[in-house]
Amino acid sequence: MGVTIFSPRTMIPIDDLTCLILIDFLSSILASLLTCWHLPTTVQVIIELVPPDVVEGENVLLLVRNLPENLEAFVWYKGVTNMNLGIVLYSLDTNLRVEGPEYSGRETVYRNGSLHLQDVTQKDTGFYTLRSINRHKEIISTTSIYLHVYSFLWSCGPLSTSAQPTIESVPPIIPEGGSVLLLVHNLPENLRSLFWYKGMIVSNNFEVARHIITMNSSVLGPAHNGGETVYSNGSLLLHNVTWKDTGLYTLRTLSTDMKTELAHVQLQMDTSLSPCCNPLNSSQLMIQPIPQYAAEGESVLLQVHNLPEDLQAFSWYKSMHSALVLKIVEYSRAMNSTTWGSAHSRREAVYTNGSLMLQDVTEEDAGMYTLEILNRDFKIDKADVHLHVNSK
């Protein structure tokens, strides 16, 4: 027997199966699934912002690629963890669209899963989540993306509200053999010299290159591999990168008043972007902060890539060191249990795909985070990421 759904715009008869999906959507039953997130590892839904940078008053398309086949419906949400914030549900069988509480009338949804936002404002800034539902009413993919709406575009790179130097990896993730620019923002005006190091340790043995401002000259260090170029604005260009080049890089600036400042950046590589590499052969554990630069009060997702399938457990630490006092959380796949550690601030959410969500971040949250995983053969692997938080 069919059911009639009344909306402010239409009265549409739908079938019982679609109604059940709508009930899940409108009553937020789906929110409980966050605690038992068992998604197939073969589903690789990708969301791309077109254009990648958008200003108030412009339009932006959240372009979806690789949407799973044989779907019953998909749902767009505003945010990551709060499933009450539904934007729109789309039933593929009936071409039915149902608006949620976050629908503003400026959104258009397409059968391929993409979402178009018109006349965006800064209030539209934040995470957007797409969930796909199969014919058994099971969620088979969940993908999030962060949209930042600028009040204006800064011609010299992303606008930072902090005078402290920051580094942006352009692009954020690169293929093997590609080039990447470690772009520096907020370089001190009274700069005397700057130094680049491979890793977190400021030591001559790990120096990649240095640039002397007064002499306008650059000198390569013992940690260089022959493919680096350092510029007077502090930025470092790396050519023909390999897996050996991935990891942390540190910039040290020295001012004319002999003041020293440090900034860090994570260089990440994805073999799925390389035409000569098979991504299935890659086991490199990687972490990507989304967004890369967060302001106080925002949420940041430390998104994990290439989590091993034979995982027994994983732990997150607020440091580069795996000390018990610095543990944020531990997840056991065998027990499907989560244990919070001493460094838990009650603002974190952990997911079974390894990713960690930090909500309402402050400058105190900035720094290094370490993911430690334990495989079934008791092999331990680690990955680090540096979180940047700019004060308002």
CSV table of C-alpha atoms in Angstrom, one decimal:
chain,number,residue,atom,x,y,z
A,1,MET,CA,0.0,0.0,0.0
A,2,GLY,CA,1.4,3.4,-0.9
A,3,VAL,CA,1.8,6.3,1.5
A,4,THR,CA,1.4,10.0,0.8
A,5,ILE,CA,4.1,12.4,2.0
A,6,PHE,CA,3.1,16.0,2.4
A,7,SER,CA,5.8,18.6,1.9
A,8,PRO,CA,5.5,22.4,1.6
A,9,ARG,CA,5.7,22.1,-2.2
A,10,THR,CA,4.2,18.9,-3.3
A,11,MET,CA,2.1,15.8,-2.4
A,12,ILE,CA,3.8,12.8,-3.8
A,13,PRO,CA,2.7,9.1,-3.5
A,14,ILE,CA,5.6,6.8,-2.8
A,15,ASP,CA,6.0,3.0,-2.2
A,16,ASP,CA,6.5,1.4,1.2
A,17,LEU,CA,10.2,0.7,0.7
A,18,THR,CA,10.9,4.4,0.0
A,19,CYS,CA,8.8,5.3,2.9
A,20,LEU,CA,10.9,3.2,5.2
A,21,ILE,CA,14.0,5.0,4.0
A,22,LEU,CA,12.3,8.4,4.6
A,23,ILE,CA,11.4,7.4,8.1
A,24,ASP,CA,15.0,6.5,8.8
A,25,PHE,CA,16.0,9.8,7.3
A,26,LEU,CA,13.5,12.1,8.9
A,27,SER,CA,13.7,10.4,12.4
A,28,SER,CA,17.5,10.3,12.3
A,29,ILE,CA,17.7,6.6,13.0
A,30,LEU,CA,20.8,6.7,10.7
A,31,ALA,CA,22.7,8.6,13.4
A,32,SER,CA,23.0,5.5,15.5
A,33,LEU,CA,24.9,3.8,12.7
A,34,LEU,CA,27.9,6.0,13.4
A,35,THR,CA,28.8,3.8,16.3
A,36,CYS,CA,28.9,0.7,14.1
A,37,TRP,CA,30.3,1.9,10.9
A,38,HIS,CA,31.1,-1.2,8.8
A,39,LEU,CA,31.4,0.1,5.2
A,40,PRO,CA,32.7,-2.1,2.4
A,41,THR,CA,36.3,-1.2,1.7
A,42,THR,CA,35.7,-1.5,-2.1
A,43,VAL,CA,33.5,1.5,-2.2
A,44,GLN,CA,35.6,4.6,-3.1
A,45,VAL,CA,33.2,7.5,-3.6
A,46,ILE,CA,34.9,10.7,-4.3
A,47,ILE,CA,33.5,14.3,-3.9
A,48,GLU,CA,35.2,17.2,-5.7
A,49,LEU,CA,34.5,20.9,-5.3
A,50,VAL,CA,34.0,22.7,-8.6
A,51,PRO,CA,35.4,25.3,-8.4
A,52,PRO,CA,37.8,24.4,-5.5
A,53,ASP,CA,37.7,28.0,-4.1
A,54,VAL,CA,34.4,29.8,-3.9
A,55,VAL,CA,33.5,33.3,-2.8
A,56,GLU,CA,30.2,34.5,-1.3
A,57,GLY,CA,27.5,34.9,-3.9
A,58,GLU,CA,29.0,32.3,-6.3
A,59,ASN,CA,27.8,28.8,-7.1
A,60,VAL,CA,29.6,25.6,-6.3
A,61,LEU,CA,29.1,22.0,-7.4
A,62,LEU,CA,29.9,19.1,-5.0
A,63,LEU,CA,30.7,16.7,-7.9
A,64,VAL,CA,30.4,13.0,-7.0
A,65,ARG,CA,32.4,10.3,-8.7
A,66,ASN,CA,32.1,6.5,-8.4
A,67,LEU,CA,28.7,6.4,-6.9
A,68,PRO,CA,27.8,2.7,-6.2
A,69,GLU,CA,25.5,0.9,-8.6
A,70,ASN,CA,22.1,-0.5,-7.7
A,71,LEU,CA,21.3,2.1,-5.1
A,72,GLU,CA,17.8,2.7,-3.6
A,73,ALA,CA,18.6,6.2,-2.5
A,74,PHE,CA,21.3,8.7,-1.3
A,75,VAL,CA,21.2,11.4,1.3
A,76,TRP,CA,23.1,14.7,1.7
A,77,TYR,CA,23.8,16.0,5.2
A,78,LYS,CA,25.3,19.2,6.6
A,79,GLY,CA,28.0,18.1,8.9
A,80,VAL,CA,29.6,14.8,9.7
A,81,THR,CA,28.3,13.4,13.0
A,82,ASN,CA,24.8,15.0,13.4
A,83,MET,CA,22.4,13.1,11.1
A,84,ASN,CA,19.6,15.5,12.1
A,85,LEU,CA,21.0,18.0,9.7
A,86,GLY,CA,19.6,16.4,6.5
A,87,ILE,CA,19.6,18.5,3.3
A,88,VAL,CA,17.9,16.3,0.8
A,89,LEU,CA,17.1,12.6,0.1
A,90,TYR,CA,16.9,11.4,-3.4
A,91,SER,CA,15.2,8.1,-4.4
A,92,LEU,CA,16.6,6.7,-7.7
A,93,ASP,CA,13.7,4.4,-8.4
A,94,THR,CA,11.0,7.0,-8.1
A,95,ASN,CA,13.0,10.1,-8.9
A,96,LEU,CA,11.6,11.4,-5.6
A,97,ARG,CA,13.4,14.3,-3.8
A,98,VAL,CA,12.6,15.0,-0.2
A,99,GLU,CA,14.0,18.1,1.5
A,100,GLY,CA,15.4,18.0,5.0
A,101,PRO,CA,15.6,20.6,7.7
A,102,GLU,CA,18.9,22.0,6.3
A,103,TYR,CA,17.4,22.5,2.8
A,104,SER,CA,17.5,26.3,2.0
A,105,GLY,CA,16.0,26.3,-1.5
A,106,ARG,CA,19.4,27.0,-3.1
A,107,GLU,CA,20.3,23.3,-3.5
A,108,THR,CA,19.8,21.1,-6.6
A,109,VAL,CA,20.5,17.4,-6.4
A,110,TYR,CA,21.3,15.2,-9.4
A,111,ARG,CA,20.9,11.5,-10.1
A,112,ASN,CA,24.7,11.0,-10.1
A,113,GLY,CA,24.7,12.1,-6.5
A,114,SER,CA,26.1,15.6,-7.1
A,115,LEU,CA,24.8,18.6,-5.2
A,116,HIS,CA,24.7,22.1,-6.5
A,117,LEU,CA,24.7,25.1,-4.1
A,118,GLN,CA,23.7,28.5,-5.5
A,119,ASP,CA,24.5,31.9,-4.1
A,120,VAL,CA,26.6,30.6,-1.2
A,121,THR,CA,27.3,32.5,2.0
A,122,GLN,CA,29.9,32.0,4.7
A,123,LYS,CA,27.2,30.2,6.7
A,124,ASP,CA,27.5,27.4,4.1
A,125,THR,CA,31.1,26.8,5.2
A,126,GLY,CA,31.5,23.4,6.8
A,127,PHE,CA,31.4,19.6,6.2
A,128,TYR,CA,29.0,18.0,3.8
A,129,THR,CA,28.3,14.3,4.0
A,130,LEU,CA,26.9,12.0,1.3
A,131,ARG,CA,25.5,8.6,2.2
A,132,SER,CA,24.3,5.9,-0.3
A,133,ILE,CA,21.7,3.3,0.6
A,134,ASN,CA,21.3,0.0,-1.2
A,135,ARG,CA,18.0,-2.0,-1.8
A,136,HIS,CA,18.4,-3.7,1.6
A,137,LYS,CA,18.3,-0.3,3.3
A,138,GLU,CA,22.0,-0.6,4.2
A,139,ILE,CA,24.4,2.3,4.1
A,140,ILE,CA,27.2,1.2,1.8
A,141,SER,CA,29.2,4.4,1.5
A,142,THR,CA,29.7,7.5,3.6
A,143,THR,CA,31.9,10.3,2.2
A,144,SER,CA,32.5,13.8,3.6
A,145,ILE,CA,34.0,17.0,2.1
A,146,TYR,CA,34.8,20.4,3.6
A,147,LEU,CA,33.5,23.5,1.8
A,148,HIS,CA,35.1,26.9,2.7
A,149,VAL,CA,33.3,30.0,1.5
A,150,TYR,CA,35.6,33.0,1.3
A,151,SER,CA,34.4,36.6,1.8
A,152,PHE,CA,37.0,37.4,-0.8
A,153,LEU,CA,39.9,35.6,-2.5
A,154,TRP,CA,43.3,36.5,-1.2
A,155,SER,CA,45.6,37.0,-4.1
A,156,CYS,CA,48.7,35.7,-2.3
A,157,GLY,CA,47.2,32.5,-1.0
A,158,PRO,CA,44.7,31.5,1.7
A,159,LEU,CA,44.1,34.2,4.2
A,160,SER,CA,45.5,33.4,7.7
A,161,THR,CA,44.4,35.2,10.8
A,162,SER,CA,47.6,34.4,12.6
A,163,ALA,CA,51.0,36.1,12.1
A,164,GLN,CA,52.8,32.8,12.7
A,165,PRO,CA,54.2,31.1,9.5
A,166,THR,CA,52.2,28.3,8.1
A,167,ILE,CA,52.9,25.9,5.2
A,168,GLU,CA,50.5,24.6,2.6
A,169,SER,CA,51.2,21.5,0.4
A,170,VAL,CA,50.2,22.3,-3.2
A,171,PRO,CA,48.7,19.9,-4.1
A,172,PRO,CA,47.8,18.3,-0.7
A,173,ILE,CA,48.3,14.7,-2.1
A,174,ILE,CA,50.5,14.0,-5.1
A,175,PRO,CA,51.3,11.0,-7.3
A,176,GLU,CA,54.7,9.4,-7.3
A,177,GLY,CA,57.0,11.2,-9.8
A,178,GLY,CA,55.1,14.4,-9.5
A,179,SER,CA,56.1,17.8,-8.1
A,180,VAL,CA,54.9,19.6,-5.0
A,181,LEU,CA,55.3,23.1,-3.7
A,182,LEU,CA,55.5,23.6,0.1
A,183,LEU,CA,54.0,27.1,0.0
A,184,VAL,CA,54.8,29.3,2.9
A,185,HIS,CA,52.4,31.9,4.3
A,186,ASN,CA,53.0,34.8,6.8
A,187,LEU,CA,56.8,34.9,6.4
A,188,PRO,CA,58.3,37.5,8.8
A,189,GLU,CA,59.1,40.8,7.2
A,190,ASN,CA,62.5,41.2,9.0
A,191,LEU,CA,63.7,37.9,7.8
A,192,ARG,CA,67.4,37.2,7.9
A,193,SER,CA,67.5,33.5,6.7
A,194,LEU,CA,65.4,30.4,6.5
A,195,PHE,CA,66.1,26.7,6.7
A,196,TRP,CA,64.2,23.6,5.6
A,197,TYR,CA,64.6,20.2,7.4
A,198,LYS,CA,63.3,16.7,6.6
A,199,GLY,CA,61.4,15.6,9.7
A,200,MET,CA,60.7,17.3,13.1
A,201,ILE,CA,64.3,17.6,14.3
A,202,VAL,CA,66.2,20.8,13.6
A,203,SER,CA,69.7,19.5,13.0
A,204,ASN,CA,72.3,20.0,10.3
A,205,ASN,CA,72.1,16.3,9.4
A,206,PHE,CA,68.5,16.7,8.4
A,207,GLU,CA,68.9,20.1,6.6
A,208,VAL,CA,67.4,20.1,3.1
A,209,ALA,CA,68.3,23.6,2.1
A,210,ARG,CA,68.7,27.2,3.4
A,211,HIS,CA,68.3,30.6,1.9
A,212,ILE,CA,70.2,33.7,3.0
A,213,ILE,CA,68.1,36.8,2.4
A,214,THR,CA,70.9,39.4,2.6
A,215,MET,CA,73.0,37.5,0.0
A,216,ASN,CA,70.0,36.3,-2.0
A,217,SER,CA,71.7,32.9,-2.2
A,218,SER,CA,70.6,29.3,-1.5
A,219,VAL,CA,72.6,26.3,-0.3
A,220,LEU,CA,71.6,22.7,-0.3
A,221,GLY,CA,72.0,20.6,2.8
A,222,PRO,CA,73.0,17.0,3.5
A,223,ALA,CA,69.4,15.8,3.4
A,224,HIS,CA,68.6,17.0,-0.1
A,225,ASN,CA,68.1,14.5,-2.9
A,226,GLY,CA,68.9,16.8,-5.9
A,227,GLY,CA,65.2,17.6,-6.7
A,228,GLU,CA,64.6,20.6,-4.4
A,229,THR,CA,64.5,24.3,-5.1
A,230,VAL,CA,64.1,26.9,-2.3
A,231,TYR,CA,62.7,30.4,-3.0
A,232,SER,CA,63.2,33.7,-1.3
A,233,ASN,CA,59.6,33.7,-0.1
A,234,GLY,CA,60.4,30.6,1.9
A,235,SER,CA,58.6,28.1,-0.3
A,236,LEU,CA,60.3,24.8,-1.2
A,237,LEU,CA,59.7,23.0,-4.5
A,238,LEU,CA,60.3,19.2,-4.8
A,239,HIS,CA,60.5,17.5,-8.2
A,240,ASN,CA,60.1,13.8,-9.0
A,241,VAL,CA,59.0,12.9,-5.5
A,242,THR,CA,59.1,9.3,-4.3
A,243,TRP,CA,57.9,7.5,-1.1
A,244,LYS,CA,61.2,8.4,0.5
A,245,ASP,CA,60.2,12.1,0.3
A,246,THR,CA,56.9,11.7,2.2
A,247,GLY,CA,56.6,12.6,5.8
A,248,LEU,CA,57.1,15.8,7.8
A,249,TYR,CA,59.1,18.9,6.8
A,250,THR,CA,60.1,21.7,9.1
A,251,LEU,CA,60.7,25.3,8.2
A,252,ARG,CA,62.8,27.4,10.6
A,253,THR,CA,63.0,31.2,10.1
A,254,LEU,CA,65.6,33.5,11.6
A,255,SER,CA,64.8,37.2,11.9
A,256,THR,CA,67.2,40.1,12.1
A,257,ASP,CA,66.5,40.3,15.8
A,258,MET,CA,67.6,36.7,16.0
A,259,LYS,CA,64.0,35.5,16.7
A,260,THR,CA,63.4,31.9,15.5
A,261,GLU,CA,60.0,30.4,14.5
A,262,LEU,CA,59.1,26.9,13.4
A,263,ALA,CA,56.4,25.6,11.0
A,264,HIS,CA,55.7,22.0,9.9
A,265,VAL,CA,53.9,20.4,7.0
A,266,GLN,CA,53.1,16.8,6.0
A,267,LEU,CA,53.9,15.7,2.5
A,268,GLN,CA,51.6,12.9,1.4
A,269,MET,CA,51.6,10.7,-1.7
A,270,ASP,CA,48.8,8.6,-3.3
A,271,THR,CA,49.8,6.0,-5.8
A,272,SER,CA,46.2,5.9,-7.1
A,273,LEU,CA,47.0,9.2,-8.7
A,274,SER,CA,49.9,7.8,-10.6
A,275,PRO,CA,49.4,6.1,-14.0
A,276,CYS,CA,52.4,3.9,-13.5
A,277,CYS,CA,51.4,2.6,-10.1
A,278,ASN,CA,48.7,0.1,-8.9
A,279,PRO,CA,47.0,1.5,-5.9
A,280,LEU,CA,46.2,-2.0,-4.7
A,281,ASN,CA,49.9,-2.6,-4.2
A,282,SER,CA,50.2,0.4,-1.9
A,283,SER,CA,50.1,-0.2,1.8
A,284,GLN,CA,51.5,3.2,2.8
A,285,LEU,CA,49.4,4.5,5.8
A,286,MET,CA,48.5,8.2,5.3
A,287,ILE,CA,46.6,10.8,7.2
A,288,GLN,CA,45.0,13.9,5.6
A,289,PRO,CA,43.6,16.8,7.7
A,290,ILE,CA,40.4,18.2,6.3
A,291,PRO,CA,40.5,21.2,6.1
A,292,GLN,CA,44.3,21.6,6.1
A,293,TYR,CA,44.1,24.9,7.9
A,294,ALA,CA,41.4,25.3,10.5
A,295,ALA,CA,40.2,28.3,12.4
A,296,GLU,CA,39.3,28.1,16.1
A,297,GLY,CA,35.8,26.8,16.6
A,298,GLU,CA,35.8,24.7,13.4
A,299,SER,CA,35.9,20.9,13.1
A,300,VAL,CA,38.7,19.0,11.6
A,301,LEU,CA,38.7,15.4,10.2
A,302,LEU,CA,42.0,13.5,10.3
A,303,GLN,CA,41.1,11.2,7.4
A,304,VAL,CA,43.0,7.9,7.2
A,305,HIS,CA,44.0,6.4,3.9
A,306,ASN,CA,45.1,2.8,3.3
A,307,LEU,CA,44.2,1.3,6.6
A,308,PRO,CA,45.2,-2.4,6.5
A,309,GLU,CA,42.4,-4.9,6.2
A,310,ASP,CA,44.0,-7.3,8.7
A,311,LEU,CA,43.8,-4.7,11.4
A,312,GLN,CA,43.4,-5.8,15.0
A,313,ALA,CA,43.3,-2.4,16.7
A,314,PHE,CA,44.4,1.2,16.3
A,315,SER,CA,45.2,4.1,18.7
A,316,TRP,CA,45.5,7.8,18.4
A,317,TYR,CA,48.0,9.9,20.3
A,318,LYS,CA,48.3,13.7,20.8
A,319,SER,CA,52.0,13.6,20.1
A,320,MET,CA,54.6,11.9,18.0
A,321,HIS,CA,55.2,9.5,20.9
A,322,SER,CA,53.1,6.6,21.9
A,323,ALA,CA,52.9,7.3,25.6
A,324,LEU,CA,49.9,6.1,27.6
A,325,VAL,CA,49.3,9.6,29.1
A,326,LEU,CA,49.1,11.0,25.5
A,327,LYS,CA,46.6,8.4,24.2
A,328,ILE,CA,43.3,9.9,22.9
A,329,VAL,CA,41.5,6.7,22.0
A,330,GLU,CA,42.0,3.0,21.2
A,331,TYR,CA,39.7,1.0,19.0
A,332,SER,CA,39.6,-2.8,18.9
A,333,ARG,CA,38.1,-4.3,15.8
A,334,ALA,CA,37.8,-7.8,17.3
A,335,MET,CA,35.7,-6.5,20.2
A,336,ASN,CA,34.2,-3.6,18.2
A,337,SER,CA,35.0,-1.5,21.3
A,338,THR,CA,36.3,2.0,21.9
A,339,THR,CA,38.3,3.0,24.9
A,340,TRP,CA,39.1,6.6,25.5
A,341,GLY,CA,42.5,7.6,26.9
A,342,SER,CA,43.9,10.3,29.2
A,343,ALA,CA,44.3,12.9,26.3
A,344,HIS,CA,40.6,12.6,25.4
A,345,SER,CA,38.9,16.1,25.5
A,346,ARG,CA,35.3,14.8,24.9
A,347,ARG,CA,35.4,16.7,21.6
A,348,GLU,CA,36.7,13.8,19.5
A,349,ALA,CA,34.8,11.2,17.5
A,350,VAL,CA,36.6,8.1,16.2
A,351,TYR,CA,35.5,5.9,13.2
A,352,THR,CA,36.2,2.3,12.4
A,353,ASN,CA,38.0,3.4,9.2
A,354,GLY,CA,40.7,4.9,11.5
A,355,SER,CA,39.7,8.6,11.0
A,356,LEU,CA,39.5,10.9,13.9
A,357,MET,CA,37.2,14.0,14.1
A,358,LEU,CA,38.1,16.9,16.3
A,359,GLN,CA,35.2,19.3,17.1
A,360,ASP,CA,35.4,23.0,18.1
A,361,VAL,CA,39.2,23.1,17.9
A,362,THR,CA,41.3,25.6,19.7
A,363,GLU,CA,45.0,26.6,19.4
A,364,GLU,CA,45.8,24.1,22.1
A,365,ASP,CA,44.7,21.3,19.7
A,366,ALA,CA,47.4,22.3,17.2
A,367,GLY,CA,50.4,20.1,16.9
A,368,MET,CA,51.3,16.5,16.1
A,369,TYR,CA,48.9,13.5,16.1
A,370,THR,CA,50.0,9.9,15.7
A,371,LEU,CA,48.0,6.9,14.5
A,372,GLU,CA,49.4,3.6,15.6
A,373,ILE,CA,47.9,0.4,14.2
A,374,LEU,CA,48.3,-3.3,15.2
A,375,ASN,CA,48.0,-6.0,12.5
A,376,ARG,CA,46.9,-9.6,13.0
A,377,ASP,CA,50.6,-10.6,12.9
A,378,PHE,CA,51.2,-8.1,15.7
A,379,LYS,CA,53.1,-5.8,13.4
A,380,ILE,CA,52.9,-2.2,14.4
A,381,ASP,CA,52.8,0.7,11.9
A,382,LYS,CA,52.5,4.4,12.5
A,383,ALA,CA,51.6,7.6,10.7
A,384,ASP,CA,51.9,11.2,11.8
A,385,VAL,CA,50.1,14.3,10.9
A,386,HIS,CA,50.4,18.0,11.9
A,387,LEU,CA,47.3,19.9,12.7
A,388,HIS,CA,47.3,23.7,12.1
A,389,VAL,CA,44.8,25.8,14.0
A,390,ASN,CA,44.6,29.6,13.3
A,391,SER,CA,43.3,31.9,16.0
A,392,LYS,CA,40.4,34.1,15.1
